[in-house]
């Protein structure tokens, strides 16, 4: 055991083999990658004590939330899965499991976070953590393969563990205890990106018992961990990018920037130049040799998914110009990573001002109204003003940039889709941000311009109330429903941001809130077009229809074929803060 601990203490994992007169004994043990040395030692000693419960069994496994420990009578080092012993444990349901929308919200985030953590672990030598924010809760996940298994075994283990773990929804947490890997998700943050783990209140552990073995076996316990080579998540730069990949759009010369110039313009992508970060990449301020300020979007990955989004964004918006759309200046695709270059918008994104905790500067009602109208103009142009119908799919406050005059510009077209004018809708994989997604799109994957209208309606209510739809304290309702309740009580303007101290025009504010409710009606037929929305906002003589349905609470949006257990793949995450709460320590022994 001394030699084993020396291995674990020096590199966080180790293996031991001993030839016994009766049995060959193999053992391994490993601390997870985010665990510091002190916690690793504590977990190792705890696992020793737990594993003694398996004696005189011929094999035993201990799963802790910071380490894993196993011994057996045969060489199992490259085993990834074993249906006989692999299992999942699920916690208690979330507090919103009885609410259809909240259940779907959680299930889709769970599906997304598991997919992300699988990919993260395969990119990072068998260990990954990730989180998906937005909606009612944030979901966190961790995955760890053992150091002794190869990349195929790790991939197989993570895939199977993820499939089983998805079945835990709507449980607030779950663990997959597999032969070659460990995976966990929770609505409470339980890991740390640096050294050391957040969870300090004791170990959650599982002991798996084997069949008879000699009593001396416990001396050969070993701590195991994870090894895996990178999965082929991304092709080489030559395979998936390059000027030859651009369609014949005439963009090759007019829009191409040299990578070295942009690298220098952003001071080698220095953090001091960073403007923000989204689901697809980071954005930096750059200053070109001619002193022109630009915004440079640096994509995170060179996978096929991100490349497709990159060229999608270039091809969709390079040919359109409108005062309320961020202008694409060019791109760089010949360097080590893909870059997009936009006009620089000095006041950054709307969410950074609207939801700022610093109340020294509050947008006036006039400024808010102009932002709402300008965004409506930009969307109306996308939906047909340019001669083609472009659906944005991710309208939200963080994708509305504000110029020096606080005029809005719609940004981030990575998820946008061009739709033929003669098609009523297109069916597509769900992508966007929970809280802004229309029910028919979320449930059936049916995409029309009315999905953008719904997102715009949520945005309108956020601007008017000063509250973020994806962030609300436990026990309170969403802003959509709270505005609806005020509307039904004939006090709709009481929903206006109290920070304005009553400094707004009552009729105009009432009309804005009514438009917001109308745009978020569950029934697609009731929602107006963006052209009609613009008329309602800017034409005093335009009559605004009365909203008829409470937002997202009409069961007709759910087809009979869909139930609250349906999950939906997501392509981008919302912005939210994690729920807090303590986790209790539990112990479970499983015989086999």
XYZ file of C-alpha atoms in Angstrom:
592
model
C 0.000 0.000 0.000
C 2.951 2.299 0.626
C 4.196 1.881 -2.935
C 0.688 2.445 -4.265
C 0.252 5.659 -2.304
C 3.611 6.863 -3.612
C 2.261 6.480 -7.143
C -1.013 8.192 -6.341
C 0.633 11.041 -4.433
C 3.058 11.733 -7.286
C 0.728 11.489 -10.290
C -2.808 11.054 -8.856
C -3.155 7.454 -10.050
C -1.405 4.117 -10.015
C -1.690 0.398 -10.665
C -0.414 -2.639 -8.743
C -0.070 -6.302 -9.675
C 0.746 -9.143 -7.286
C 1.091 -12.819 -8.091
C -0.472 -14.798 -5.258
C -0.248 -18.617 -4.842
C -4.012 -18.798 -5.315
C -4.880 -15.719 -7.398
C -3.296 -13.062 -9.529
C -4.370 -9.735 -8.059
C -4.729 -6.566 -10.126
C -5.535 -3.198 -8.620
C -5.764 0.438 -9.592
C -6.817 3.732 -8.115
C -7.087 7.347 -9.256
C -8.133 10.738 -8.010
C -10.149 12.868 -10.409
C -8.331 15.657 -12.186
C -9.880 18.574 -10.279
C -8.920 17.155 -6.857
C -5.970 18.669 -5.008
C -3.289 16.642 -3.188
C -4.833 16.873 0.291
C -8.292 15.815 -0.867
C -6.771 13.063 -3.006
C -5.027 11.610 0.036
C -8.209 11.778 2.090
C -10.216 10.113 -0.674
C -7.587 7.405 -1.106
C -7.654 6.528 2.586
C -11.440 6.600 2.671
C -11.619 4.261 -0.325
C -9.272 1.828 1.429
C -11.639 1.611 4.368
C -14.682 1.211 2.149
C -13.063 -1.453 -0.014
C -12.372 -3.652 2.984
C -16.115 -4.292 3.053
C -15.596 -6.396 -0.090
C -13.264 -8.885 1.554
C -13.248 -11.903 1.190
C -14.741 -11.216 -2.239
C -12.629 -11.831 -5.327
C -13.214 -8.309 -6.577
C -14.368 -4.948 -5.383
C -14.970 -1.376 -6.554
C -15.413 1.875 -4.656
C -16.790 4.959 -6.411
C -16.261 8.227 -4.574
C -16.972 11.734 -5.810
C -13.243 12.451 -5.802
C -11.646 9.097 -6.632
C -12.172 5.491 -7.755
C -10.664 2.257 -6.407
C -10.828 -1.308 -7.731
C -9.193 -4.723 -7.327
C -9.862 -7.946 -9.195
C -8.374 -11.385 -9.948
C -7.818 -10.696 -13.653
C -6.400 -7.908 -15.816
C -9.307 -5.485 -16.275
C -7.299 -2.365 -17.069
C -8.717 -1.768 -20.548
C -12.351 -2.574 -19.734
C -14.700 0.277 -20.616
C -18.175 -1.116 -20.027
C -19.712 -4.128 -18.327
C -23.536 -4.270 -18.524
C -23.602 -6.660 -15.575
C -22.148 -4.121 -13.160
C -22.460 -0.683 -14.796
C -25.292 1.272 -13.228
C -26.733 4.712 -12.593
C -27.990 6.319 -9.377
C -30.492 9.183 -9.555
C -31.318 11.787 -6.919
C -34.620 13.436 -6.071
C -36.674 15.220 -8.765
C -36.230 18.950 -9.286
C -38.757 21.235 -7.628
C -40.284 22.064 -11.019
C -40.705 18.478 -12.270
C -44.510 18.787 -12.267
C -44.428 21.840 -14.527
C -44.471 20.780 -18.176
C -42.325 23.615 -19.489
C -39.852 23.532 -16.599
C -39.511 19.773 -16.976
C -38.751 20.151 -20.681
C -36.388 23.023 -19.913
C -34.440 20.856 -17.473
C -34.449 17.755 -19.673
C -33.125 19.638 -22.691
C -30.368 21.220 -20.589
C -29.513 17.802 -19.143
C -29.205 16.362 -22.637
C -27.029 19.285 -23.674
C -24.715 19.231 -20.648
C -24.127 15.468 -20.979
C -23.289 15.808 -24.677
C -20.907 18.674 -23.881
C -19.126 16.872 -21.047
C -18.637 13.760 -23.195
C -16.968 15.871 -25.882
C -14.943 17.849 -23.322
C -13.551 14.688 -21.714
C -12.562 13.223 -25.064
C -10.771 16.440 -26.009
C -8.919 16.672 -22.705
C -7.371 13.260 -22.118
C -10.354 11.705 -20.407
C -11.487 14.428 -18.018
C -14.006 17.191 -18.592
C -16.382 19.536 -16.818
C -19.099 21.719 -18.274
C -22.245 23.610 -17.389
C -25.416 24.767 -19.135
C -27.001 27.932 -17.787
C -30.408 29.501 -18.161
C -33.983 28.701 -17.278
C -34.733 27.880 -13.669
C -31.473 26.131 -12.796
C -27.955 25.664 -14.060
C -26.863 22.079 -14.694
C -23.231 21.063 -14.070
C -21.523 17.885 -15.248
C -18.194 16.082 -14.813
C -16.806 13.064 -16.655
C -13.661 11.049 -15.933
C -12.242 7.998 -17.717
C -9.676 5.780 -16.048
C -6.045 6.216 -17.067
C -5.708 2.562 -18.043
C -8.275 2.477 -20.853
C -7.664 3.430 -24.458
C -9.538 6.058 -26.455
C -12.068 3.622 -27.936
C -12.954 2.239 -24.515
C -13.264 5.734 -23.059
C -15.490 6.875 -25.921
C -17.725 3.834 -25.532
C -17.923 4.226 -21.761
C -18.803 7.921 -21.893
C -21.416 7.401 -24.603
C -23.138 4.567 -22.753
C -22.905 6.360 -19.405
C -24.405 9.501 -20.930
C -27.310 7.587 -22.442
C -28.120 5.967 -19.116
C -27.654 9.171 -17.158
C -30.170 11.028 -19.308
C -32.825 8.711 -17.905
C -32.376 10.327 -14.472
C -34.291 13.450 -15.524
C -36.071 15.190 -13.884
C -33.837 14.212 -10.931
C -31.709 17.142 -9.752
C -28.582 15.009 -9.857
C -27.358 11.650 -11.086
C -24.213 9.531 -11.244
C -23.123 6.920 -13.782
C -20.814 4.361 -12.152
C -19.270 2.483 -15.045
C -16.412 0.030 -15.404
C -14.188 2.461 -17.289
C -15.514 5.872 -16.314
C -17.490 8.037 -13.909
C -20.000 10.694 -14.909
C -22.052 12.997 -12.728
C -24.455 15.895 -13.171
C -26.078 18.135 -10.577
C -27.949 21.414 -10.239
C -25.380 22.374 -7.589
C -21.810 23.153 -8.567
C -19.617 20.328 -7.258
C -16.338 20.792 -9.122
C -13.767 23.505 -9.599
C -11.894 24.405 -12.749
C -8.723 24.929 -10.761
C -7.101 22.631 -8.253
C -9.276 21.413 -5.473
C -12.927 20.636 -5.472
C -15.805 22.767 -4.268
C -17.488 19.894 -2.503
C -15.968 19.549 0.978
C -18.776 18.215 3.115
C -17.805 14.543 2.884
C -17.710 11.785 0.324
C -20.580 10.304 -1.580
C -19.542 6.734 -2.231
C -20.635 3.453 -3.688
C -19.060 0.078 -2.839
C -19.414 -2.780 -5.289
C -18.782 -6.266 -3.899
C -17.342 -9.197 -5.860
C -17.082 -12.966 -5.324
C -14.812 -14.740 -2.766
C -11.119 -13.872 -2.594
C -8.395 -14.287 0.006
C -8.294 -12.002 3.028
C -4.964 -10.483 2.064
C -6.465 -8.783 -0.986
C -7.103 -5.413 0.625
C -3.325 -4.783 0.750
C -3.383 -4.498 -3.016
C -5.914 -1.723 -3.411
C -5.021 0.739 -6.138
C -6.372 4.133 -7.069
C -7.390 4.442 -10.699
C -7.946 7.242 -13.176
C -8.419 8.148 -16.757
C -6.541 8.049 -19.976
C -7.924 8.721 -23.379
C -6.552 10.198 -26.545
C -8.437 12.948 -28.240
C -11.552 11.797 -30.054
C -11.741 12.865 -33.666
C -13.951 15.802 -32.793
C -12.195 18.058 -35.200
C -10.635 17.480 -38.540
C -7.387 19.089 -39.495
C -7.439 22.724 -40.489
C -6.749 21.735 -44.084
C -9.732 19.375 -44.158
C -12.399 21.656 -42.768
C -11.319 25.196 -43.428
C -9.516 27.232 -46.034
C -10.509 29.544 -48.787
C -11.501 26.652 -51.039
C -14.311 25.804 -48.616
C -16.017 29.115 -49.299
C -18.886 28.863 -51.771
C -18.660 30.919 -54.920
C -19.946 34.072 -53.330
C -17.216 36.470 -54.373
C -16.059 36.791 -50.759
C -12.585 35.375 -51.118
C -10.833 38.638 -51.821
C -13.063 41.401 -50.495
C -13.598 39.889 -47.051
C -10.333 38.114 -46.339
C -8.138 39.460 -43.513
C -4.647 38.194 -42.771
C -4.540 36.291 -39.481
C -1.274 37.937 -38.432
C -2.791 41.398 -38.849
C -5.769 40.548 -36.640
C -3.505 38.902 -34.086
C -1.485 42.098 -33.870
C -4.630 44.276 -33.867
C -5.919 42.480 -30.755
C -2.506 42.437 -29.034
C -2.319 38.660 -29.458
C -5.878 38.340 -28.158
C -4.943 39.936 -24.890
C -7.542 39.718 -22.103
C -7.471 43.518 -21.810
C -8.946 43.673 -25.324
C -11.703 41.166 -24.653
C -15.232 42.509 -25.157
C -17.225 39.431 -24.245
C -17.740 35.741 -24.660
C -20.588 33.646 -26.019
C -21.387 30.041 -26.815
C -19.358 30.032 -30.059
C -16.334 32.103 -29.105
C -14.729 35.159 -27.582
C -14.904 38.675 -29.036
C -11.956 41.074 -28.873
C -11.486 44.693 -29.792
C -8.909 45.221 -32.486
C -7.276 48.277 -34.025
C -6.283 47.893 -37.677
C -3.204 49.579 -39.196
C -5.444 52.359 -40.537
C -6.572 53.042 -36.912
C -10.062 51.626 -37.559
C -11.522 49.856 -34.525
C -13.085 46.445 -35.211
C -14.528 43.536 -33.228
C -12.825 40.182 -33.828
C -14.746 37.005 -33.023
C -12.442 34.096 -32.233
C -14.138 30.689 -32.538
C -13.461 28.166 -29.803
C -13.133 25.008 -31.907
C -12.376 23.884 -35.426
C -14.958 21.086 -35.415
C -17.267 20.612 -38.369
C -20.158 22.095 -36.354
C -18.324 25.332 -35.707
C -17.003 25.543 -39.249
C -20.527 25.171 -40.580
C -21.678 27.999 -38.306
C -18.694 30.103 -39.355
C -19.465 29.911 -43.072
C -23.182 30.164 -42.394
C -22.626 33.493 -40.688
C -20.299 34.769 -43.423
C -22.596 33.839 -46.287
C -25.846 35.015 -44.698
C -24.915 38.507 -43.580
C -22.065 39.525 -45.878
C -24.532 40.705 -48.498
C -27.027 42.537 -46.313
C -26.727 45.944 -44.698
C -29.113 47.686 -42.331
C -28.588 50.275 -39.634
C -29.892 47.841 -37.015
C -27.731 44.869 -38.040
C -24.085 44.497 -37.091
C -22.009 44.781 -40.259
C -19.621 41.960 -41.149
C -16.348 43.382 -42.453
C -14.593 40.133 -43.238
C -13.009 36.953 -41.955
C -9.755 35.064 -41.622
C -9.625 31.352 -42.389
C -6.002 30.715 -43.308
C -4.467 30.930 -39.838
C -4.524 28.397 -36.959
C -8.102 29.371 -36.058
C -11.147 30.917 -37.705
C -11.904 34.601 -37.095
C -14.806 36.884 -37.995
C -14.364 40.654 -38.211
C -17.263 43.013 -37.477
C -17.749 46.724 -37.133
C -16.890 47.839 -33.621
C -19.922 48.800 -31.519
C -18.653 50.839 -28.540
C -21.394 50.297 -25.935
C -21.218 46.519 -26.056
C -24.321 44.384 -25.503
C -27.703 45.372 -24.109
C -27.634 42.809 -21.289
C -24.458 44.341 -19.841
C -26.292 47.633 -19.327
C -29.879 46.514 -18.765
C -29.084 43.841 -16.160
C -26.072 45.483 -14.568
C -25.998 45.505 -10.783
C -24.432 48.937 -11.003
C -27.477 51.226 -10.927
C -25.542 54.448 -11.505
C -26.667 54.322 -15.099
C -30.199 53.209 -15.906
C -31.598 53.314 -19.412
C -34.349 55.929 -19.663
C -37.742 54.970 -21.031
C -37.020 56.886 -24.238
C -33.774 54.952 -24.720
C -35.538 51.637 -24.069
C -38.298 52.438 -26.512
C -35.790 53.344 -29.212
C -33.913 50.071 -28.621
C -37.153 48.093 -28.928
C -38.190 49.856 -32.129
C -34.719 49.600 -33.678
C -34.526 45.877 -32.936
C -37.977 45.440 -34.488
C -36.782 47.248 -37.617
C -33.734 45.000 -37.894
C -35.790 41.832 -37.486
C -38.418 42.992 -39.989
C -35.609 43.580 -42.486
C -34.208 40.081 -41.884
C -37.619 38.526 -42.384
C -37.977 39.886 -45.893
C -36.724 43.429 -46.302
C -33.504 42.258 -47.952
C -35.306 40.154 -50.565
C -34.633 36.882 -48.704
C -36.121 35.513 -45.493
C -33.493 35.066 -42.775
C -34.435 33.653 -39.379
C -32.046 34.634 -36.596
C -32.991 31.884 -34.070
C -31.223 33.489 -31.096
C -32.766 36.876 -30.352
C -31.806 37.870 -26.799
C -30.346 40.833 -24.920
C -26.741 39.650 -25.211
C -27.088 39.582 -29.018
C -28.241 43.205 -29.211
C -25.283 45.585 -29.381
C -25.538 49.315 -28.694
C -23.627 51.976 -30.616
C -22.458 55.361 -29.364
C -26.024 56.690 -29.570
C -27.448 53.561 -27.866
C -29.054 52.529 -31.138
C -29.438 48.723 -31.334
C -27.691 46.389 -33.745
C -28.614 42.708 -33.948
C -25.520 40.496 -33.776
C -24.423 36.832 -33.874
C -25.814 35.102 -36.957
C -24.121 31.748 -36.344
C -27.464 29.976 -35.859
C -29.376 31.908 -38.536
C -31.196 30.101 -41.326
C -32.303 31.239 -44.765
C -35.832 30.014 -45.599
C -37.557 29.889 -48.991
C -40.409 32.383 -49.147
C -42.852 29.703 -50.330
C -42.285 27.473 -47.279
C -44.537 27.804 -44.248
C -41.892 26.363 -41.950
C -38.747 24.253 -41.850
C -38.014 21.381 -39.495
C -34.579 21.619 -37.924
C -32.545 20.608 -34.903
C -33.311 22.907 -32.008
C -30.780 25.637 -31.356
C -31.031 28.812 -29.355
C -31.373 29.920 -25.754
C -33.929 28.527 -23.346
C -36.260 31.223 -22.130
C -36.384 32.818 -25.593
C -37.462 29.777 -27.602
C -40.992 29.503 -28.971
C -43.018 26.514 -27.743
C -43.742 25.052 -31.191
C -40.018 25.195 -31.996
C -38.991 23.747 -28.643
C -41.520 20.918 -28.813
C -41.772 20.084 -32.532
C -38.665 21.650 -34.073
C -40.861 23.693 -36.449
C -39.056 26.902 -37.342
C -40.800 29.978 -38.778
C -40.268 33.707 -38.466
C -42.749 33.539 -35.571
C -40.003 31.877 -33.510
C -37.996 35.097 -33.835
C -41.146 37.052 -32.946
C -41.429 35.055 -29.736
C -37.814 35.769 -28.797
C -38.379 39.433 -29.571
C -41.443 39.435 -27.284
C -39.379 38.076 -24.395
C -36.746 40.729 -25.104
C -39.387 43.492 -25.120
C -40.678 42.443 -21.693
C -37.113 42.261 -20.347
C -36.344 45.780 -21.566
C -39.571 47.199 -20.178
C -39.355 45.491 -16.780
C -35.588 45.568 -16.349
C -35.734 41.885 -15.405
C -34.052 38.925 -17.050
C -36.375 36.122 -18.044
C -33.745 33.426 -17.622
C -32.860 34.540 -14.091
C -35.451 34.536 -11.360
C -35.321 33.562 -7.713
C -36.688 30.203 -6.671
C -40.398 30.449 -5.930
C -41.063 33.449 -8.146
C -42.615 33.363 -11.617
C -41.127 34.321 -14.975
C -41.489 37.890 -16.178
C -43.825 36.688 -18.940
C -46.317 35.370 -16.445
C -45.922 38.223 -13.977
C -46.687 40.771 -16.737
C -49.629 38.609 -17.800
C -51.022 38.688 -14.249
C -50.728 42.478 -14.116
C -52.441 42.674 -17.503
C -55.345 40.532 -16.322
C -55.628 42.689 -13.188
C -55.738 45.814 -15.404
C -52.502 47.143 -13.850
C -50.103 46.297 -16.658
C -47.854 49.363 -16.301
C -47.035 48.311 -12.744
C -44.684 45.865 -14.438
C -42.456 48.694 -15.703
C -38.955 48.799 -14.207
C -39.273 50.553 -10.816
C -35.816 52.025 -11.411
C -37.451 54.465 -13.827
C -39.332 55.973 -10.849
C -42.476 56.465 -12.911
C -40.711 58.487 -15.606
C -42.391 57.000 -18.663
C -45.365 57.733 -20.909
C -48.210 55.544 -19.623
C -49.927 54.759 -22.930
C -46.688 54.049 -24.742
C -45.483 51.764 -21.937
C -48.808 49.935 -21.913
C -48.612 49.384 -25.675
C -45.055 48.050 -25.397
C -46.058 45.518 -22.739
C -49.110 44.458 -24.759
C -46.875 43.905 -27.797
C -44.523 41.834 -25.655
C -47.394 39.633 -24.472
C -48.799 39.368 -27.988
C -45.450 38.250 -29.393
C -45.127 35.545 -26.725
C -48.550 33.989 -27.277
C -48.247 30.174 -27.367
C -50.367 29.994 -30.516
C -48.340 30.813 -33.629
C -51.420 32.187 -35.402
C -51.977 34.856 -32.740
C -48.436 36.201 -32.865
C -48.035 39.162 -35.241
C -45.384 39.447 -37.937
C -42.445 41.765 -37.292
C -43.857 44.169 -39.875
C -47.086 44.356 -37.877
C -45.145 44.682 -34.630
C -43.301 47.685 -36.029
C -46.606 49.298 -36.974
C -48.030 48.695 -33.489
C -45.006 50.320 -31.897
C -44.620 53.334 -34.163
C -48.123 54.094 -35.448
C -50.342 55.659 -32.793
C -53.444 54.798 -34.810
C -52.621 51.107 -35.143
C -54.856 48.949 -32.974
C -53.126 46.335 -30.827
C -55.084 43.055 -30.484
C -55.690 41.795 -26.958
C -53.475 38.900 -25.859
C -55.656 35.838 -25.267
C -53.412 33.154 -23.806
C -51.122 33.139 -20.771
C -47.523 32.700 -21.967
C -46.311 29.120 -22.307
C -49.210 27.746 -20.237
C -51.517 26.657 -23.048
C -51.429 22.864 -23.419
C -52.264 23.091 -27.113
C -48.648 23.830 -27.918
C -47.793 20.263 -26.950
C -48.678 17.672 -29.540
C -50.058 14.336 -28.269
C -46.861 12.664 -29.369
C -44.778 14.733 -26.959
C -44.658 14.373 -23.233
C -42.830 16.217 -20.473
C -40.092 13.592 -20.754
C -39.087 14.657 -24.267
C -35.618 16.153 -24.546
C -34.337 18.614 -27.076
C -30.790 19.100 -28.304
C -29.477 22.606 -27.733
C -26.714 24.475 -29.559
C -26.158 27.435 -27.302
C -26.657 28.193 -23.652
C -28.293 31.000 -21.819
C -26.797 33.209 -19.147
C -27.795 32.426 -15.577
C -26.357 32.031 -12.120
C -26.263 28.613 -10.446
C -28.616 27.672 -7.697
C -27.029 27.272 -4.326
C -27.543 24.509 -1.857
C -25.660 21.933 0.151
C -25.278 18.279 -0.733
C -25.515 15.591 1.883
C -23.120 12.665 2.090
C -24.613 9.282 1.315
C -23.293 5.736 1.269
C -24.534 2.864 -0.834
C -23.314 -0.728 -1.009
C -24.216 -2.754 -4.073
C -23.604 -6.488 -4.120
C -22.952 -8.532 -7.218
